[in-house]
Short mmCIF file of C-alpha atoms in Angstrom, two decimals:
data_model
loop_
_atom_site.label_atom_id
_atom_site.label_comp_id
_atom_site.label_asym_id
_atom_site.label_seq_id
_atom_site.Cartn_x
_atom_site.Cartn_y
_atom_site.Cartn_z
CA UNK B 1 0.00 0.00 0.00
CA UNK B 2 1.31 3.44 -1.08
CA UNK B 3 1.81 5.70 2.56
CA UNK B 4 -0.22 8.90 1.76
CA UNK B 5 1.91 12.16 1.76
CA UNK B 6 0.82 14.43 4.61
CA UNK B 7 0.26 18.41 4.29
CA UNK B 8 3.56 19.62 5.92
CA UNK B 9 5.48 16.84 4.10
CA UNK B 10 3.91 18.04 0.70
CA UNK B 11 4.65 21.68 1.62
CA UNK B 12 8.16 20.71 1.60
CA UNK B 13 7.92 19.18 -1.27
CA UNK B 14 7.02 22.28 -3.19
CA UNK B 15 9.25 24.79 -1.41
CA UNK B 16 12.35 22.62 -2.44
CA UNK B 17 10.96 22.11 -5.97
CA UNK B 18 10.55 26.15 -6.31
CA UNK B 19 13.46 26.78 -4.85
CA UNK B 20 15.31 23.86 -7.06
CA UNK B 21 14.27 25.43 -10.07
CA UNK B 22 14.84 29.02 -9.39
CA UNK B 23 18.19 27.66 -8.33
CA UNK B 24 19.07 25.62 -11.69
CA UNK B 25 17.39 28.57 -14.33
CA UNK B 26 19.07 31.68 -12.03
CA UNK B 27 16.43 33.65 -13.16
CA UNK B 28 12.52 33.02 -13.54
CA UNK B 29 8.90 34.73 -12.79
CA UNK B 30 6.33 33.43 -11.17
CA UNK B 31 3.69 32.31 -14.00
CA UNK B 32 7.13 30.09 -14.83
CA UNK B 33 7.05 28.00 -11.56
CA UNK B 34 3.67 27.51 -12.13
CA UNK B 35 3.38 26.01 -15.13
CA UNK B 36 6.76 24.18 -14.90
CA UNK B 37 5.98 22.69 -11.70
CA UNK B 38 2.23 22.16 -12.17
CA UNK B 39 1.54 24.37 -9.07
CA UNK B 40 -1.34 27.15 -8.72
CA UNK B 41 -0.27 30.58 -7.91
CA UNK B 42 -0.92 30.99 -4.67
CA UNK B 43 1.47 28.20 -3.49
CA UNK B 44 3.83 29.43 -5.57
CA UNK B 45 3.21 32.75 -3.93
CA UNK B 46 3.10 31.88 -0.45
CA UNK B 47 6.63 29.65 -1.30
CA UNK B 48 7.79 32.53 -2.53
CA UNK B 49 6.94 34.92 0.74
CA UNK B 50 8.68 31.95 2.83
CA UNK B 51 11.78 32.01 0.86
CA UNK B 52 12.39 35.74 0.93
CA UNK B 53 12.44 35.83 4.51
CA UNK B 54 14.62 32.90 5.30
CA UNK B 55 17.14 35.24 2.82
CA UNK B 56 17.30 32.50 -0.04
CA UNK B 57 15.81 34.52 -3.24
CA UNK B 58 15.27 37.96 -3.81
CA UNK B 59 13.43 39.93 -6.73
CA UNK B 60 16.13 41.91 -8.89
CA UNK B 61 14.63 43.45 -11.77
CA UNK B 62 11.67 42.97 -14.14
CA UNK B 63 11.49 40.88 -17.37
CA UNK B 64 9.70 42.68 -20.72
CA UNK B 65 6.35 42.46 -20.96
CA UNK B 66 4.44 42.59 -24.39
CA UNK B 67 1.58 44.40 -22.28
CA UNK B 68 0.43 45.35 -19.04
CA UNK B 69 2.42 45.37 -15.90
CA UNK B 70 6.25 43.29 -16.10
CA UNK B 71 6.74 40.27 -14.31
CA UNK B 72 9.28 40.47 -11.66
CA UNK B 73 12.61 38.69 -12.25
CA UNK B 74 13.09 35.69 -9.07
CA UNK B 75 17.06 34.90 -8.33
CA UNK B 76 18.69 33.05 -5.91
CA UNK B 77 20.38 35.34 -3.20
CA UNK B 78 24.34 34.18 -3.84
CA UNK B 79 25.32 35.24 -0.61
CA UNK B 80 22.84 33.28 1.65
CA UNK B 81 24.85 30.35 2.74
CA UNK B 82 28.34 30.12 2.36
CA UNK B 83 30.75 27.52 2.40
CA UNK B 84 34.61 27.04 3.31
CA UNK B 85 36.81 24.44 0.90
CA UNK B 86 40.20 23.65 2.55
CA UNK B 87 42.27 22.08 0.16
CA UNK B 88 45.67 19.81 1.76
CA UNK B 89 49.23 19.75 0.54
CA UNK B 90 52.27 18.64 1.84
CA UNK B 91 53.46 21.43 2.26
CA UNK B 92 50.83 24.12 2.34
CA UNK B 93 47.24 24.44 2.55
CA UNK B 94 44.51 26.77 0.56
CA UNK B 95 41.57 28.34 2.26
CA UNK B 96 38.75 29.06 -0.14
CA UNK B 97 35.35 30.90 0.73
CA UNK B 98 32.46 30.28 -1.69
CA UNK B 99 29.10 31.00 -2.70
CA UNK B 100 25.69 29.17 -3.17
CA UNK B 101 26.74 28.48 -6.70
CA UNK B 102 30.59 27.64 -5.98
CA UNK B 103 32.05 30.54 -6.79
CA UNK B 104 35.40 31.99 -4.80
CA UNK B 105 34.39 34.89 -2.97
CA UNK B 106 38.18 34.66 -0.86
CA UNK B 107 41.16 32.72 -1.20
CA UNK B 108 44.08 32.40 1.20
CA UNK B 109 47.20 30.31 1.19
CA UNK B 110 49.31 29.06 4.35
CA UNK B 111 52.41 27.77 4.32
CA UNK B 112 51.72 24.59 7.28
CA UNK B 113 53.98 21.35 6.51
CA UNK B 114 51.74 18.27 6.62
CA UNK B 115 52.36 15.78 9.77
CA UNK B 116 50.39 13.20 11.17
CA UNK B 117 50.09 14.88 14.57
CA UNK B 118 46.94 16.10 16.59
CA UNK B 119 49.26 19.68 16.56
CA UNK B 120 48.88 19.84 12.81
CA UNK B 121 44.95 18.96 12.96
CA UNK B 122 44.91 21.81 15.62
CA UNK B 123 46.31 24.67 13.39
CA UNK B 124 43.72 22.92 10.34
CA UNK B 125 40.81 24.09 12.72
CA UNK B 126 42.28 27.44 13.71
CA UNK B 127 43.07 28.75 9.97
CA UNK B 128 39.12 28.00 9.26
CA UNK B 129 38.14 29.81 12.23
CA UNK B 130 40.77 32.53 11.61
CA UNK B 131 39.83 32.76 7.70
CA UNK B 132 36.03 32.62 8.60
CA UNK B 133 36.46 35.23 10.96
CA UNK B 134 38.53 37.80 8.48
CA UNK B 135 35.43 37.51 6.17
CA UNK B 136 33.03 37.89 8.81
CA UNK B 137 34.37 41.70 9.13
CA UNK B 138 34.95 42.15 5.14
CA UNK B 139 31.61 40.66 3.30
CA UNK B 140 29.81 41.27 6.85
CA UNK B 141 28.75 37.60 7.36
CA UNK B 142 27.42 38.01 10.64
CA UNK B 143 25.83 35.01 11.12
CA UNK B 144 27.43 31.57 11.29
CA UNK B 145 24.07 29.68 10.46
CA UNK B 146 25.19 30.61 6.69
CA UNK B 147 28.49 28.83 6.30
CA UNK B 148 27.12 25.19 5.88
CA UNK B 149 30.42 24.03 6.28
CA UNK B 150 34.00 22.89 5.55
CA UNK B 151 34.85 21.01 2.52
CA UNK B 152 38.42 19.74 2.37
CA UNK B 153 40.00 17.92 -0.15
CA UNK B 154 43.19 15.82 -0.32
CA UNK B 155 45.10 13.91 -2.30
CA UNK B 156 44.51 9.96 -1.47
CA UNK B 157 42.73 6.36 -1.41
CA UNK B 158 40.34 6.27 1.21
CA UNK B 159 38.40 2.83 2.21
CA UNK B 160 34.73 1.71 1.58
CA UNK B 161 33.07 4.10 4.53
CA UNK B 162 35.60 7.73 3.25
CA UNK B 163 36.68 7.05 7.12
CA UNK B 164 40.09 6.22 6.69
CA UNK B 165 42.71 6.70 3.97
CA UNK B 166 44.06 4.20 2.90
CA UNK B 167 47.39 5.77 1.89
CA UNK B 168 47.80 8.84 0.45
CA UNK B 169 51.51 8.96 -0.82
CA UNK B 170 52.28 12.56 -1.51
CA UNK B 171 51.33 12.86 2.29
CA UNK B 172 53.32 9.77 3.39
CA UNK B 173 50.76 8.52 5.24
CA UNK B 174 48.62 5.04 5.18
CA UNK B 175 45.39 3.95 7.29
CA UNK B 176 45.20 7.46 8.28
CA UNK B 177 41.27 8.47 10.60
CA UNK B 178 39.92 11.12 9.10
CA UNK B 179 38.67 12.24 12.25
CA UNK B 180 42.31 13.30 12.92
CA UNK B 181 41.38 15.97 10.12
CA UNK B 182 38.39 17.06 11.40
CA UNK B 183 38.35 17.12 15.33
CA UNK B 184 38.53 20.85 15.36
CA UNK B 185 36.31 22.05 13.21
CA UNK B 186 33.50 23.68 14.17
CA UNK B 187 31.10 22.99 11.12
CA UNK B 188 29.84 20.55 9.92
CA UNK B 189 32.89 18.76 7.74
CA UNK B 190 33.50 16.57 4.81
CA UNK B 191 36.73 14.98 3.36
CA UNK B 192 36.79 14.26 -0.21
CA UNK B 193 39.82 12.62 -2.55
CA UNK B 194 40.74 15.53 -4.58
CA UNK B 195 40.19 13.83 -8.20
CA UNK B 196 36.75 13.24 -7.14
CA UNK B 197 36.61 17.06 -6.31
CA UNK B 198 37.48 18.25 -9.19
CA UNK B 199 35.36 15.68 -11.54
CA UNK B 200 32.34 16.68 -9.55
CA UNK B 201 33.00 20.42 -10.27
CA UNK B 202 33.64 19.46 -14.04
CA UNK B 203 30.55 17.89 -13.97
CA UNK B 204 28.53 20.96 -12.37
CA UNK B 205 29.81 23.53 -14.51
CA UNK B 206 29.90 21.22 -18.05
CA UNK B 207 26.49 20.12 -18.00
CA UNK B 208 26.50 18.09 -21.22
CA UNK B 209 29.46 15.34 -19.73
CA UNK B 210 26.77 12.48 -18.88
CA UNK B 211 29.66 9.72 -19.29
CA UNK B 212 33.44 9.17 -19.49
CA UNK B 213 36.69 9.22 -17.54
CA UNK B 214 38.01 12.30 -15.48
CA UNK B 215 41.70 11.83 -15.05
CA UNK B 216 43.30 14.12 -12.93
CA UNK B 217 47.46 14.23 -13.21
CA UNK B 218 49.37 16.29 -10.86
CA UNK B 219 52.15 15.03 -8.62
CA UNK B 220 49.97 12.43 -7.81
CA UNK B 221 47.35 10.53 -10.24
CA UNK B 222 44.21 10.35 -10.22
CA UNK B 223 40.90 10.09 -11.57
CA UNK B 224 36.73 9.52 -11.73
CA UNK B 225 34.51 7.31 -13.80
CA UNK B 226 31.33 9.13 -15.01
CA UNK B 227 28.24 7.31 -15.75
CA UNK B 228 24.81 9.33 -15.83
CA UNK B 229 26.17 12.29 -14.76
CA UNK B 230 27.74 11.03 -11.45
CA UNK B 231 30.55 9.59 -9.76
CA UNK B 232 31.18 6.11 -9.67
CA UNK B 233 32.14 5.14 -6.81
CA UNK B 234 32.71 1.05 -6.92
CA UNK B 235 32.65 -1.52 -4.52
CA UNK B 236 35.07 -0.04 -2.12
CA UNK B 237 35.00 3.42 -3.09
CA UNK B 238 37.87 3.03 -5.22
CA UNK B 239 36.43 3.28 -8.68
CA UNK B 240 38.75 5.51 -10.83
CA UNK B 241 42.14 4.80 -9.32
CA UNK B 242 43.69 5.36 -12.23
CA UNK B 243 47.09 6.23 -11.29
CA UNK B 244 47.64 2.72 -9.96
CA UNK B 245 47.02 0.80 -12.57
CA UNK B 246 50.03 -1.36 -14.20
CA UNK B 247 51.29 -0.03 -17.72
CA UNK B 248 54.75 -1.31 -17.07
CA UNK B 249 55.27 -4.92 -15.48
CA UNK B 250 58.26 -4.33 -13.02
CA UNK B 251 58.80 -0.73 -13.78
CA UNK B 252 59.25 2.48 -12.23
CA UNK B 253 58.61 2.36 -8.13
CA UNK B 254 55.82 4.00 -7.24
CA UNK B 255 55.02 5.53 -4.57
CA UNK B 256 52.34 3.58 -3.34
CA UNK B 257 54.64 1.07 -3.05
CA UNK B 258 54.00 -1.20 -6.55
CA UNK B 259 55.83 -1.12 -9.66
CA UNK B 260 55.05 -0.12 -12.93
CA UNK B 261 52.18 2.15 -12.26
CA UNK B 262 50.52 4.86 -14.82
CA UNK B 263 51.40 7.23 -11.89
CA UNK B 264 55.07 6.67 -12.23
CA UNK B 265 55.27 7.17 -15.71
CA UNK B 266 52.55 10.78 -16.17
CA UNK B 267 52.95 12.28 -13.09
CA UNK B 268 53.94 15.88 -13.25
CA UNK B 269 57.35 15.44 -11.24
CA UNK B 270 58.35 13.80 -14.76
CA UNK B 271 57.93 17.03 -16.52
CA UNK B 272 60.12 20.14 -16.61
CA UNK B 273 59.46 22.83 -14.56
CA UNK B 274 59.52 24.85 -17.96
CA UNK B 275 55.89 25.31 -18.94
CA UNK B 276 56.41 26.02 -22.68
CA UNK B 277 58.29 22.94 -22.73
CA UNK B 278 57.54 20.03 -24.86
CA UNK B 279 56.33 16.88 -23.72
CA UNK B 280 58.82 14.43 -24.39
CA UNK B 281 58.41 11.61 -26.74
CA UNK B 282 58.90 9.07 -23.85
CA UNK B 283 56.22 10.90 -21.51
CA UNK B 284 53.59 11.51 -24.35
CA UNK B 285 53.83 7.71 -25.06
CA UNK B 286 52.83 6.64 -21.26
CA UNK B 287 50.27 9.23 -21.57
CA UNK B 288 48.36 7.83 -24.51
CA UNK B 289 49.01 4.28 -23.32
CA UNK B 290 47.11 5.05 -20.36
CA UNK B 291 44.33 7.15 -22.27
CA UNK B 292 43.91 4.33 -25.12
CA UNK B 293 43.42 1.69 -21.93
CA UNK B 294 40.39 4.20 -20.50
CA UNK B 295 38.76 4.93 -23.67
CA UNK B 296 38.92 0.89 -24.75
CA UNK B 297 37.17 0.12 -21.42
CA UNK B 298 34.86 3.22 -20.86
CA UNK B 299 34.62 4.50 -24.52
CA UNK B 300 33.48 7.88 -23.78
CA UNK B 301 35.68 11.20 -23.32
CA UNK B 302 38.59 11.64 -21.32
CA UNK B 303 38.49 14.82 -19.55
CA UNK B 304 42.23 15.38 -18.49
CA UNK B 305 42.60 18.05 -15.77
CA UNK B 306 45.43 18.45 -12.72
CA UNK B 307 48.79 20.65 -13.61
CA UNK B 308 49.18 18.51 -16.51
CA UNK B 309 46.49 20.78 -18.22
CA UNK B 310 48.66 23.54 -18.57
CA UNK B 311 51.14 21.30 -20.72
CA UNK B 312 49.01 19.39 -22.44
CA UNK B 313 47.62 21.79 -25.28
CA UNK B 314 50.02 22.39 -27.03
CA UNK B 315 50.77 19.12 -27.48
CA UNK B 316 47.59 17.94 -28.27
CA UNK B 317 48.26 16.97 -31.98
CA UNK B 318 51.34 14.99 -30.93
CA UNK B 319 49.34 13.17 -28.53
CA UNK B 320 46.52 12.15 -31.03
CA UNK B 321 49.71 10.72 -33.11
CA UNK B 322 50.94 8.58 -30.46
CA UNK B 323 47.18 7.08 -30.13
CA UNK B 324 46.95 6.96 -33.83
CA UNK B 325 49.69 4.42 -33.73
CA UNK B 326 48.75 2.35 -30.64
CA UNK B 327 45.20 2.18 -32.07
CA UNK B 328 44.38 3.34 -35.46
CA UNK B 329 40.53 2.67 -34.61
CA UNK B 330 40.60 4.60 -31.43
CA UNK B 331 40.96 8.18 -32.78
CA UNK B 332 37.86 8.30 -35.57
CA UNK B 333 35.84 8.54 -31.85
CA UNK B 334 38.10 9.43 -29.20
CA UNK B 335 37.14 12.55 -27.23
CA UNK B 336 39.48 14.16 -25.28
CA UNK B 337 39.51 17.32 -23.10
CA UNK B 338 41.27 19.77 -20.96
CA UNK B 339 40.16 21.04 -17.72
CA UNK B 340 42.00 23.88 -17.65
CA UNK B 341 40.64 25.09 -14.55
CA UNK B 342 40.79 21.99 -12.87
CA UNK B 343 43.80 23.35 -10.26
CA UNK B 344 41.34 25.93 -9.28
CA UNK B 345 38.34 24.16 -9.25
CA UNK B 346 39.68 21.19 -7.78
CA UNK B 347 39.15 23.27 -4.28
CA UNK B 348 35.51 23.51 -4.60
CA UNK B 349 34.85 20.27 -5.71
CA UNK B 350 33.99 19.24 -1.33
CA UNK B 351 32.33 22.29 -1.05
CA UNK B 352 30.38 21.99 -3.90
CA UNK B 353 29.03 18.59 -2.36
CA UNK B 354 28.04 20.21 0.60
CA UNK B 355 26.18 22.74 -1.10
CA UNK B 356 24.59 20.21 -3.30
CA UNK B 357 23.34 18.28 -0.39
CA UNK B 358 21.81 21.82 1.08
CA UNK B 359 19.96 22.31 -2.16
CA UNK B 360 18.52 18.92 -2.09
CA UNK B 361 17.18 19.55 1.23
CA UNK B 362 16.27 22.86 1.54
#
């Protein structure tokens, strides 16, 4: 038997569809909710009237009108929760402040060398509060109810439950609680591997990616499988490893502690510190061996993002020539593209969760 909806649970039903779709379109009037959602004007109305006071839309111009009086133009107020994205290097860490839609409002760096002590966990939780505090007096955020709360992101393989990591070798650490990371905050807290950060963003801001492969190279590698528009996340939450998987049967060390991985072969510390360098012939061929294995298995488009982007197009051509030769078939359909903002984006990407989550809810 189907369990009836009740009044207040129907309410909420159509205050997070309204606000849902004012969200997603940015800008709409109020015959629009109506007829998208199927709802009569008055409850649009009165969701309307609720919304405005809790601080979420606002009413910011009109739209033309062919006759009579001009329908006012709904938005989303940007500014009405906030959210702080803490991004974790080994030797530094980056702050980030931003709004309802994910954009940086602030940015800070601090220099803080990465150790597995509850000192270093300590000084996480005081640059948040310190950082949240320097905005409260610059964009006047006045109430703490409107950061939803800290999004960090670092570099790593965590386990089944996103409790533990696993290892995270840039870090030098393995079975590693993420509690440690988030004892002193005082919001509400995620931790998120950093490829899956920045695939998520990808996938906010590129709305027609539905399916494919996210590969993220930077020191470390990394990467997402995208089916449907989301994030795979496997059996164990391990889906998209990438950087792990063997090209090279008793190659290269890798960090992690096997041989022969992709990782060893396309990470950045391979590459000159000269950007207008070329990619060497060596490097472009572990590249498009690792590419041709993706796209054979997931046959959709590689998005390539990570401080590899900023080599990588330029080079372009060169690459396609490499694939042309491993796989002559491959190339008529191969799609592949650069996230050149990934390095930036990839420190939303946890917030950007949270804020999802919010939105779902609201």
């Amino acid at each position: 038997m189907t369990e009836k909806i009740t009044p207040l649970e129907l309410k909420r039903i159509n205050k997070n569809r309204i606000f849902r779709l004012i969200y997603d379109r940015k800008a709409l009037k109020r015959q629009d909710l109506a007829d998208e959602l199927s709802l009569s004007l008055p409850t649009v109305n009165q969701n309307i009237k609720e919304l405005m006071e809790e601080g979420m839309i606002e009413f910011s111009g009109e739209f033309n009108s062919t006759g009579g009086r001009k329908p006012q133009v709904i938005t989303p107020v940007r500014m009405s929760r906030l959210t702080v994205a803490l991004n974790i290097r080994k030797t530094y860490v980056r702050v980030v402040l931003v709004d309802l839609y994910g954009d940086v409002m602030a940015s800070e760096r601090e220099e803080l060398e990465f150790a597995d002590t509850d000192e270093y966990s300590k000084k996480l939780g005081k640059i948040v509060d310190s950082f949240i505090t320097k905005q409260n007096r610059r964009n006047e955020i006045t109430d703490s109810a409107r950061i939803l709360g800290v999004g960090i992101t670092i570099p790593g393989i965590f386990d089944r439950e996103s409790e533990r990591i696993l290892i995270a070798p840039t870090l030098g650490i393995k079975d590693y609680d993420i509690k440690r990371l988030t004892k002193y905050m005082k919001h509400p807290t995620i931790v998120v591997n950093d490829a899956r950060a920045s695939a998520f963003t990808y996938i906010r801001k590129s709305d027609e990616i539905r399916h494919g492969v996210y590969l993220l190279v930077d020191r470390g590698v990394g990467g997402c499988i995208i089916e449907d528009g989301k994030l795979v996340r496997g059996t164990n939450n391990r889906a998209g490893e990438i950087g792990h998987m063997t090209i090279v049967p008793g190659g290269r060390k890798c960090a992690c502690g096997k041989s022969g991985c992709l990782e060893s072969y396309i990470s950045i510390t391979n590459l000159s510190d000269n950007l207008n360098a070329e990619l060497t012939d060596e490097y472009l061929t572990y590249l498009a061996l690792g590419i041709s294995n993706l796209y054979t298995i997931f046959d959709g488009p590689i998005i390539i993002g990570g401080g590899l982007a900023s080599y990588l197009e330029p080079n372009l051509s060169r690459l396609h020539d490499k694939l042309k030769e491993m796989n002559p078939i491959l190339l008529e359909e191969l799609d592949i593209r650069i996230d050149a903002n990934s390095k930036k984006e990839a420190l939303t990407g946890a917030a950007l969760m949270l804020i999802e989550e919010f939105v779902k809810k609201i």
